[in-house]
Tab-separated table of C-alpha atoms in Angstrom:
chain	number	residue	atom	x	y	z
A	1	MET	CA	-23.925	-13.617	52.414
A	2	ARG	CA	-27.278	-15.322	52.951
A	3	ILE	CA	-28.155	-18.502	51.066
A	4	ARG	CA	-31.712	-19.814	51.037
A	5	VAL	CA	-32.819	-23.173	49.695
A	6	LEU	CA	-36.557	-23.147	48.994
A	7	SER	CA	-37.382	-26.615	47.744
A	8	VAL	CA	-41.139	-26.647	48.354
A	9	VAL	CA	-42.198	-26.071	44.766
A	10	MET	CA	-39.627	-28.324	43.103
A	11	SER	CA	-39.922	-31.116	45.635
A	12	ALA	CA	-43.679	-31.150	45.216
A	13	ILE	CA	-43.368	-32.664	41.752
A	14	LEU	CA	-41.943	-35.786	43.304
A	15	LEU	CA	-44.630	-36.288	45.943
A	16	ALA	CA	-47.829	-38.262	45.678
A	17	ILE	CA	-50.291	-35.392	45.477
A	18	PRO	CA	-54.068	-35.460	44.927
A	19	ALA	CA	-55.136	-35.477	41.279
A	20	SER	CA	-57.098	-32.251	41.784
A	21	ALA	CA	-53.883	-30.474	42.787
A	22	GLN	CA	-51.685	-31.820	39.996
A	23	LYS	CA	-52.668	-29.204	37.410
A	24	ALA	CA	-52.086	-26.340	39.835
A	25	ASN	CA	-48.741	-27.840	40.792
A	26	THR	CA	-47.718	-28.252	37.144
A	27	ASP	CA	-48.660	-24.646	36.485
A	28	SER	CA	-46.458	-23.583	39.404
A	29	ILE	CA	-43.518	-25.555	38.014
A	30	LYS	CA	-44.022	-24.041	34.550
A	31	ALA	CA	-44.098	-20.586	36.133
A	32	GLU	CA	-40.740	-21.298	37.778
A	33	MET	CA	-39.310	-22.522	34.479
A	34	ASP	CA	-40.517	-19.345	32.759
A	35	LYS	CA	-38.308	-17.343	35.120
A	36	ILE	CA	-35.205	-18.925	33.582
A	37	GLU	CA	-33.833	-16.555	30.918
A	38	ILE	CA	-31.794	-18.139	28.144
A	39	THR	CA	-28.775	-15.981	27.252
A	40	ASN	CA	-27.226	-18.231	24.583
A	41	GLN	CA	-29.710	-18.847	21.792
A	42	GLY	CA	-27.529	-21.613	20.375
A	43	MET	CA	-28.365	-23.615	23.507
A	44	LYS	CA	-32.065	-22.752	23.537
A	45	ALA	CA	-33.263	-26.202	22.400
A	46	VAL	CA	-31.124	-27.923	25.037
A	47	ILE	CA	-32.347	-25.674	27.863
A	48	GLU	CA	-35.970	-26.040	26.774
A	49	ASN	CA	-35.598	-29.827	26.870
A	50	TYR	CA	-34.223	-29.549	30.399
A	51	LYS	CA	-37.274	-27.464	31.370
A	52	LYS	CA	-39.653	-30.056	29.923
A	53	GLY	CA	-37.807	-32.778	31.801
A	54	VAL	CA	-38.117	-30.858	35.081
A	55	ILE	CA	-41.867	-30.478	34.605
A	56	LYS	CA	-42.097	-34.253	34.094
A	57	GLY	CA	-40.027	-34.851	37.233
A	58	ASP	CA	-36.892	-36.131	35.460
A	59	LEU	CA	-34.034	-36.032	37.988
A	60	GLU	CA	-31.227	-35.782	35.438
A	61	SER	CA	-32.897	-32.753	33.829
A	62	MET	CA	-33.280	-31.152	37.245
A	63	ASN	CA	-29.590	-31.627	38.004
A	64	LEU	CA	-28.409	-30.356	34.613
A	65	LEU	CA	-30.694	-27.322	34.600
A	66	ALA	CA	-29.675	-26.536	38.169
A	67	MET	CA	-26.028	-26.398	37.136
A	68	GLU	CA	-26.902	-24.062	34.259
A	69	CYS	CA	-28.783	-21.745	36.642
A	70	LEU	CA	-25.895	-21.735	39.108
A	71	SER	CA	-23.088	-21.330	36.575
A	72	GLY	CA	-24.841	-18.745	34.409
A	73	LYS	CA	-23.093	-20.054	31.306
A	74	TYR	CA	-26.113	-20.323	29.025
A	75	VAL	CA	-28.875	-18.807	31.163
A	76	LYS	CA	-29.128	-15.803	33.438
A	77	PRO	CA	-27.811	-16.843	36.868
A	78	ASN	CA	-30.593	-17.780	39.269
A	79	MET	CA	-29.215	-19.247	42.489
A	80	GLU	CA	-32.572	-19.807	44.149
A	81	ILE	CA	-33.991	-21.941	41.337
A	82	GLY	CA	-30.684	-23.737	40.894
A	83	LEU	CA	-30.463	-24.721	44.552
A	84	ASN	CA	-34.153	-25.689	44.604
A	85	LEU	CA	-33.602	-28.044	41.685
A	86	LEU	CA	-30.507	-29.625	43.242
A	87	ASP	CA	-32.232	-29.987	46.597
A	88	ALA	CA	-35.242	-31.699	45.069
A	89	ALA	CA	-33.162	-34.135	42.998
A	90	ALA	CA	-30.779	-34.813	45.885
A	91	LYS	CA	-33.671	-35.711	48.190
A	92	GLU	CA	-34.695	-38.315	45.649
A	93	ASN	CA	-31.223	-39.881	45.890
A	94	TYR	CA	-29.910	-38.599	42.570
A	95	VAL	CA	-26.206	-38.941	43.334
A	96	ASP	CA	-24.879	-36.270	40.960
A	97	ALA	CA	-27.242	-33.743	42.523
A	98	GLN	CA	-26.107	-34.771	46.007
A	99	TYR	CA	-22.479	-34.244	45.013
A	100	ASN	CA	-23.202	-30.901	43.342
A	101	LEU	CA	-25.230	-29.660	46.312
A	102	GLY	CA	-22.462	-30.677	48.710
A	103	ASN	CA	-19.928	-28.965	46.479
A	104	TYR	CA	-21.905	-25.716	46.474
A	105	PHE	CA	-22.230	-25.768	50.249
A	106	PHE	CA	-18.448	-26.120	50.359
A	107	ILE	CA	-18.142	-23.002	48.190
A	108	PHE	CA	-20.619	-21.147	50.406
A	109	TRP	CA	-18.673	-22.169	53.512
A	110	VAL	CA	-15.347	-21.035	52.013
A	111	ARG	CA	-16.926	-17.605	51.529
A	112	GLN	CA	-18.444	-17.566	55.022
A	113	GLN	CA	-16.455	-19.912	57.250
A	114	SER	CA	-18.237	-18.866	60.433
A	115	ASN	CA	-21.436	-20.490	59.132
A	116	ASP	CA	-21.380	-24.033	60.514
A	117	GLY	CA	-24.725	-24.673	58.809
A	118	PHE	CA	-23.002	-24.645	55.425
A	119	PHE	CA	-20.497	-27.190	56.768
A	120	SER	CA	-23.134	-29.551	58.184
A	121	GLN	CA	-25.278	-29.375	55.035
A	122	GLY	CA	-22.308	-29.931	52.742
A	123	ILE	CA	-21.058	-32.889	54.751
A	124	LYS	CA	-24.556	-34.402	54.817
A	125	TRP	CA	-24.974	-34.362	51.058
A	126	LEU	CA	-21.430	-35.449	50.272
A	127	LYS	CA	-21.770	-38.420	52.622
A	128	ARG	CA	-24.952	-39.426	50.832
A	129	ALA	CA	-23.179	-39.141	47.473
A	130	VAL	CA	-20.340	-41.324	48.776
A	131	LYS	CA	-22.880	-43.880	49.991
A	132	GLY	CA	-24.398	-43.778	46.504
A	133	GLY	CA	-21.053	-44.777	44.977
A	134	ASP	CA	-19.682	-41.415	43.768
A	135	ASN	CA	-15.891	-41.658	44.169
A	136	LYS	CA	-15.250	-37.994	43.448
A	137	ALA	CA	-17.477	-37.202	46.435
A	138	ILE	CA	-14.917	-39.005	48.622
A	139	THR	CA	-12.281	-36.456	47.599
A	140	MET	CA	-14.615	-33.492	48.079
A	141	LEU	CA	-15.771	-34.775	51.477
A	142	ALA	CA	-12.160	-35.189	52.584
A	143	ARG	CA	-11.273	-31.677	51.386
A	144	PHE	CA	-14.221	-30.244	53.301
A	145	TYR	CA	-13.119	-32.011	56.512
A	146	TYR	CA	-9.535	-30.835	56.012
A	147	GLU	CA	-10.334	-27.165	55.358
A	148	TYR	CA	-12.799	-27.096	58.258
A	149	GLY	CA	-10.193	-28.678	60.558
A	150	LYS	CA	-7.580	-26.099	59.536
A	151	TYR	CA	-10.038	-23.250	60.135
A	152	LYS	CA	-11.117	-24.591	63.530
A	153	LYS	CA	-7.577	-25.772	64.353
A	154	GLU	CA	-9.061	-29.144	65.281
A	155	LEU	CA	-6.851	-32.065	64.316
A	156	SER	CA	-9.716	-34.557	64.536
A	157	TYR	CA	-11.207	-33.155	61.307
A	158	VAL	CA	-7.816	-33.313	59.568
A	159	ASP	CA	-7.485	-36.939	60.677
A	160	GLY	CA	-11.020	-37.502	59.400
A	161	ALA	CA	-10.015	-36.079	56.024
A	162	ILE	CA	-7.044	-38.442	55.794
A	163	LYS	CA	-9.070	-41.458	56.871
A	164	THR	CA	-11.835	-40.591	54.387
A	165	LEU	CA	-9.454	-40.299	51.450
A	166	GLU	CA	-7.572	-43.468	52.386
A	167	SER	CA	-10.836	-45.277	51.568
A	168	TYR	CA	-10.624	-44.143	47.916
A	169	PRO	CA	-10.437	-47.230	45.664
A	170	LYS	CA	-6.861	-48.230	44.726
A	171	VAL	CA	-5.410	-45.069	46.273
A	172	SER	CA	-2.370	-46.990	47.584
A	173	GLU	CA	-1.399	-48.236	44.120
A	174	ILE	CA	0.767	-46.594	41.462
A	175	ASN	CA	-1.654	-45.548	38.729
A	176	ASN	CA	-0.916	-44.670	35.110
A	177	LYS	CA	-4.488	-44.254	33.869
A	178	ASP	CA	-6.896	-42.694	36.364
A	179	GLU	CA	-6.295	-39.024	37.154
A	180	GLN	CA	-8.939	-39.201	39.904
A	181	VAL	CA	-6.728	-41.671	41.772
A	182	LEU	CA	-3.716	-39.425	41.240
A	183	ASN	CA	-5.741	-36.504	42.514
A	184	ALA	CA	-6.640	-38.439	45.674
A	185	GLN	CA	-2.973	-39.323	46.246
A	186	ALA	CA	-1.984	-35.688	45.795
A	187	TRP	CA	-4.567	-34.521	48.353
A	188	LEU	CA	-3.421	-37.187	50.820
A	189	GLY	CA	0.133	-35.885	50.572
A	190	THR	CA	-1.150	-32.353	51.096
A	191	PHE	CA	-3.344	-33.334	54.064
A	192	CYS	CA	-0.472	-35.152	55.774
A	193	LEU	CA	1.876	-32.232	55.166
A	194	GLY	CA	-0.766	-29.916	56.611
A	195	LYS	CA	-1.124	-32.160	59.665
A	196	TRP	CA	2.627	-31.974	60.219
A	197	ARG	CA	2.488	-28.194	60.072
A	198	LEU	CA	-0.378	-28.112	62.573
A	199	GLU	CA	1.078	-30.596	65.067
A	200	ASN	CA	4.759	-31.047	64.089
A	201	ASP	CA	3.945	-34.748	63.870
A	202	THR	CA	6.894	-36.584	62.286
A	203	THR	CA	4.676	-39.541	61.407
A	204	ALA	CA	2.506	-37.232	59.317
A	205	LEU	CA	5.592	-36.007	57.474
A	206	LEU	CA	6.595	-39.580	56.695
A	207	ASP	CA	3.067	-40.235	55.430
A	208	ALA	CA	3.305	-37.150	53.217
A	209	LYS	CA	6.495	-38.535	51.707
A	210	LYS	CA	4.799	-41.897	51.133
A	211	TRP	CA	1.804	-40.427	49.293
A	212	TYR	CA	3.816	-37.967	47.198
A	213	ARG	CA	6.232	-40.734	46.221
A	214	ILE	CA	3.375	-43.027	45.136
A	215	LEU	CA	1.860	-40.150	43.141
A	216	LEU	CA	5.105	-39.198	41.441
A	217	LYS	CA	5.906	-42.758	40.379
A	218	SER	CA	3.091	-42.537	37.849
A	219	GLU	CA	4.085	-42.421	34.193
A	220	LEU	CA	1.071	-40.266	33.406
A	221	GLU	CA	1.910	-36.604	32.791
A	222	PHE	CA	-0.404	-35.227	35.443
A	223	PRO	CA	-1.126	-31.499	34.941
A	224	ASN	CA	0.065	-30.459	38.401
A	225	PHE	CA	3.023	-32.788	38.787
A	226	THR	CA	5.483	-29.902	39.106
A	227	GLN	CA	3.591	-28.625	42.148
A	228	TYR	CA	3.916	-31.988	43.887
A	229	ILE	CA	7.555	-32.372	42.886
A	230	ASP	CA	8.100	-29.089	44.742
A	231	SER	CA	6.052	-30.396	47.678
A	232	LEU	CA	8.068	-33.601	47.950
A	233	GLN	CA	11.305	-31.637	47.658
A	234	ALA	CA	10.104	-29.500	50.586
A	235	VAL	CA	9.231	-32.605	52.633
A	236	LEU	CA	12.697	-34.076	52.043
A	237	SER	CA	14.295	-30.837	53.250
A	238	MET	CA	12.656	-30.787	56.698
A	239	GLY	CA	15.688	-32.179	58.513
A	240	VAL	CA	13.939	-35.116	60.223
A	241	PRO	CA	14.417	-38.903	59.775
A	242	MET	CA	12.686	-39.779	56.515
A	243	ARG	CA	13.070	-43.511	55.896
A	244	ILE	CA	9.772	-45.204	54.960
A	245	ASP	CA	11.085	-48.436	53.357
A	246	PRO	CA	12.120	-51.369	55.555
A	247	MET	CA	15.863	-51.815	55.990
A	248	PRO	CA	17.229	-54.690	53.870
A	249	THR	CA	18.462	-57.819	55.614
A	250	ALA	CA	22.173	-58.365	56.219
A	251	GLN	CA	22.285	-60.754	53.227
A	252	GLU	CA	20.559	-58.205	50.961
A	253	ILE	CA	22.991	-55.522	52.110
A	254	GLU	CA	25.964	-57.704	51.261
A	255	GLU	CA	24.521	-58.605	47.851
A	256	SER	CA	23.851	-54.925	47.100
A	257	LYS	CA	27.443	-54.002	47.904
A	258	ASN	CA	28.777	-56.847	45.771
A	259	ASN	CA	26.550	-55.815	42.848
A	260	ALA	CA	27.685	-52.214	43.153
A	261	ASN	CA	31.338	-53.264	43.207
A	262	SER	CA	30.885	-55.553	40.197
A	263	MET	CA	29.608	-52.566	38.220
A	264	GLY	CA	32.664	-50.535	39.094
A	265	GLY	CA	30.988	-48.423	41.715
A	266	PHE	CA	28.748	-45.526	40.833
A	267	GLY	CA	30.769	-43.981	38.007
A	268	GLY	CA	30.812	-44.683	34.295
A	269	GLY	CA	27.777	-46.553	33.069
A	270	PHE	CA	26.191	-46.996	29.708
A	271	GLY	CA	26.517	-44.730	26.686
A	272	GLY	CA	23.592	-43.134	24.944
A	273	GLY	CA	24.142	-44.843	21.617
A	274	PHE	CA	23.368	-43.314	18.252
A	275	GLY	CA	20.258	-41.467	17.134
A	276	GLY	CA	17.892	-41.632	20.080
A	277	GLY	CA	19.120	-42.834	23.413
A	278	PHE	CA	16.942	-42.869	26.506
A	279	PRO	CA	16.645	-40.973	29.744
A	280	GLY	CA	19.062	-42.045	32.413
A	281	MET	CA	22.136	-41.213	34.405
A	282	GLY	CA	25.184	-39.515	32.989
A	283	GLY	CA	28.482	-38.379	34.414
A	284	GLY	CA	30.706	-40.069	36.894
A	285	ALA	CA	33.588	-39.348	39.203
A	286	PRO	CA	35.827	-36.386	38.248
A	287	GLN	CA	39.278	-37.206	36.899
A	288	GLY	CA	42.588	-36.377	38.565
A	289	PRO	CA	44.110	-36.956	42.010
A	290	GLN	CA	41.607	-37.461	44.789
A	291	GLY	CA	41.838	-37.760	48.559
A	292	PRO	CA	40.567	-40.681	50.637
A	293	ARG	CA	37.171	-41.772	49.483
A	294	PRO	CA	34.467	-40.860	52.010
A	295	PRO	CA	32.048	-43.536	53.256
A	296	GLN	CA	29.490	-44.350	50.588
A	297	ALA	CA	25.840	-45.318	50.825
A	298	THR	CA	24.647	-48.276	48.729
A	299	PHE	CA	21.637	-48.380	46.456
A	300	PRO	CA	19.370	-51.341	47.411
A	301	GLY	CA	20.068	-54.190	45.018
A	302	GLY	CA	23.189	-52.382	43.816
A	303	ASN	CA	21.747	-51.578	40.383
A	304	MET	CA	20.886	-47.932	40.646
A	305	GLN	CA	21.382	-47.403	36.910
A	306	GLN	CA	18.606	-49.847	36.075
A	307	PHE	CA	16.238	-48.056	38.441
A	308	VAL	CA	16.944	-44.690	36.834
A	309	ARG	CA	16.584	-46.055	33.312
A	310	SER	CA	13.201	-47.559	34.219
A	311	ASN	CA	11.860	-44.571	36.145
A	312	THR	CA	12.950	-41.464	34.250
A	313	ASN	CA	10.263	-40.183	31.878
A	314	TYR	CA	11.313	-38.363	28.706
A	315	PRO	CA	8.638	-35.593	28.484
A	316	GLU	CA	6.621	-36.057	25.303
A	317	ASN	CA	6.807	-32.413	24.204
A	318	LEU	CA	10.628	-32.564	24.367
A	319	LYS	CA	10.802	-36.004	22.803
A	320	SER	CA	8.670	-34.960	19.832
A	321	GLN	CA	11.025	-32.034	19.182
A	322	LYS	CA	14.113	-34.236	19.702
A	323	ILE	CA	15.363	-31.921	22.432
A	324	SER	CA	18.097	-33.530	24.526
A	325	GLY	CA	19.907	-32.365	27.621
A	326	SER	CA	20.755	-33.249	31.197
A	327	ALA	CA	20.359	-31.942	34.731
A	328	ARG	CA	22.489	-32.699	37.768
A	329	ILE	CA	20.894	-33.344	41.159
A	330	SER	CA	22.846	-33.195	44.430
A	331	PHE	CA	21.439	-34.869	47.523
A	332	THR	CA	22.289	-36.448	50.856
A	333	VAL	CA	21.716	-40.048	51.877
A	334	ASP	CA	20.869	-39.700	55.562
A	335	THR	CA	21.964	-41.960	58.416
A	336	ASP	CA	18.711	-43.905	58.007
A	337	GLY	CA	19.306	-44.322	54.264
A	338	ALA	CA	16.669	-41.844	53.096
A	339	VAL	CA	17.348	-39.413	50.261
A	340	ILE	CA	17.101	-35.881	51.690
A	341	ASN	CA	17.866	-32.301	50.633
A	342	PRO	CA	17.686	-32.845	46.847
A	343	VAL	CA	18.619	-29.758	44.812
A	344	VAL	CA	19.374	-29.003	41.159
A	345	SER	CA	23.112	-28.303	41.204
A	346	ASN	CA	23.448	-27.947	37.416
A	347	HIS	CA	20.385	-26.913	35.427
A	348	ALA	CA	19.473	-28.484	32.108
A	349	VAL	CA	20.496	-26.033	29.366
A	350	VAL	CA	19.697	-26.307	25.645
A	351	ASN	CA	20.862	-23.567	23.267
A	352	ASN	CA	21.667	-21.349	26.272
A	353	VAL	CA	18.110	-21.724	27.582
A	354	GLU	CA	17.339	-23.494	30.848
A	355	ILE	CA	14.879	-26.364	30.361
A	356	PHE	CA	12.720	-26.257	33.470
A	357	ILE	CA	10.882	-29.520	32.770
A	358	MET	CA	14.138	-31.513	32.612
A	359	ASP	CA	15.182	-30.145	35.988
A	360	LYS	CA	11.848	-31.150	37.485
A	361	GLU	CA	11.897	-34.628	35.956
A	362	ALA	CA	15.463	-35.196	37.164
A	363	LEU	CA	14.396	-34.170	40.673
A	364	ARG	CA	11.391	-36.468	40.493
A	365	THR	CA	13.528	-39.443	39.412
A	366	VAL	CA	15.925	-39.021	42.321
A	367	MET	CA	13.156	-38.421	44.873
A	368	VAL	CA	11.176	-41.580	44.012
A	369	MET	CA	14.230	-43.767	44.609
A	370	PRO	CA	13.774	-46.339	47.368
A	371	ASP	CA	15.602	-45.652	50.608
A	372	TRP	CA	19.284	-46.578	50.447
A	373	ILE	CA	21.557	-48.637	52.672
A	374	PRO	CA	23.269	-45.918	54.728
A	375	ALA	CA	27.012	-45.330	54.711
A	376	GLN	CA	29.078	-46.331	57.751
A	377	ASP	CA	32.243	-44.929	59.276
A	378	GLU	CA	35.212	-47.070	60.283
A	379	ASN	CA	33.421	-47.973	63.525
A	380	GLY	CA	30.310	-49.202	61.742
A	381	LYS	CA	28.249	-46.169	62.762
A	382	PRO	CA	25.774	-44.874	60.135
A	383	VAL	CA	26.815	-41.510	58.687
A	384	GLN	CA	25.468	-39.147	56.073
A	385	ALA	CA	26.861	-39.435	52.550
A	386	GLN	CA	26.808	-36.813	49.810
A	387	HIS	CA	25.916	-37.902	46.292
A	388	SER	CA	24.940	-36.366	42.986
A	389	ALA	CA	23.287	-37.677	39.865
A	390	THR	CA	23.204	-36.429	36.291
A	391	VAL	CA	19.939	-37.352	34.586
A	392	SER	CA	20.148	-37.219	30.787
A	393	PHE	CA	17.367	-37.033	28.205
A	394	GLY	CA	17.369	-37.925	24.531
A	395	SER	CA	20.329	-38.554	22.229
A	396	GLY	CA	23.885	-37.781	23.141
A	397	ARG	CA	26.744	-39.521	24.870
A	398	GLY	CA	26.574	-40.622	28.478
A	399	GLY	CA	22.925	-41.603	28.314
A	400	MET	CA	23.297	-43.922	31.313
A	401	GLY	CA	25.969	-43.321	33.864
A	402	GLY	CA	26.148	-43.199	37.588
A	403	PHE	CA	26.872	-41.181	40.648
A	404	GLY	CA	29.725	-38.734	40.845
A	405	PHE	CA	31.034	-36.786	43.790
């Protein structure tokens, strides 16, 4: 595929040209505008206004008409005019045009990855958009670096992608309002996971866990949350040390154990109450004779129930229909205290139908837990400990409980 950007005619409207040449130049611009065929008559007035704005040299009109020419939604597709318009506006520092031009060069490069010219042009315009204050250009620039690094198998570009996106405003904070921030966090998790796959770098895997956990702590129902729940579940199943939180002090460990003991361990818990309830932990230890209790890990602070109550989201579409249920998650607390290998051991079932979203939310709740205090054997050596949690939604008994085995 060959892509040409011929910006001579469109750029000329922005230059200081002799008065004697202005009429000829305007006629040339009008001739270019006449080539644009409107295919949706309901948008004719809008498109004609864009054309008039282009003739006057209005940068916003140039950007908007360019996108119409490139998308072909309301006019017949015309890539040459569209790219000319974007190029002209971008050269005059119109940030949206710089972003759009960089984005199109990314698309061109994806289709023809051997063309390094597409890469260099895309990076150039996206950098200028970033400099102009366009935050979404930060994400696109990082994606371009990452995909180019994967294609070339050059880790420096992947590292550049991560470093670029780490500069996104407030990207390290839990965010319940801005989906652009959530999107940046999601890409950071993906980039770090990709780096681990390229280099088997354990640090990158830990970083992936960090970014996915920040993302999934949001209360906002992000459209692609299920994808990133799956990604974090995959990260926690890699079989490598996963702790990212600092280990509590000896005093904090002792207080956590005392708090856990004062609550009767990890069984029992609160009931759901009448007519409503809230998401939380249900279940507890099975009844009947049991053998010696295996070494147990300790939730930091000892109050795991409170964490679950505060961090489990009751999906709005289920809440509005008053659908209640529960899902059971089995997992391992590793020797470093990290939650690993989380799986749905009992699926949420309502009227004999599995409720996928409850399973995913239960997984998410368990996976965003802070790292635990690891279990110890009789010699004080850290050992793995098996746990499970039943996360309940809506009305019904056992709304808040604890860990069973």
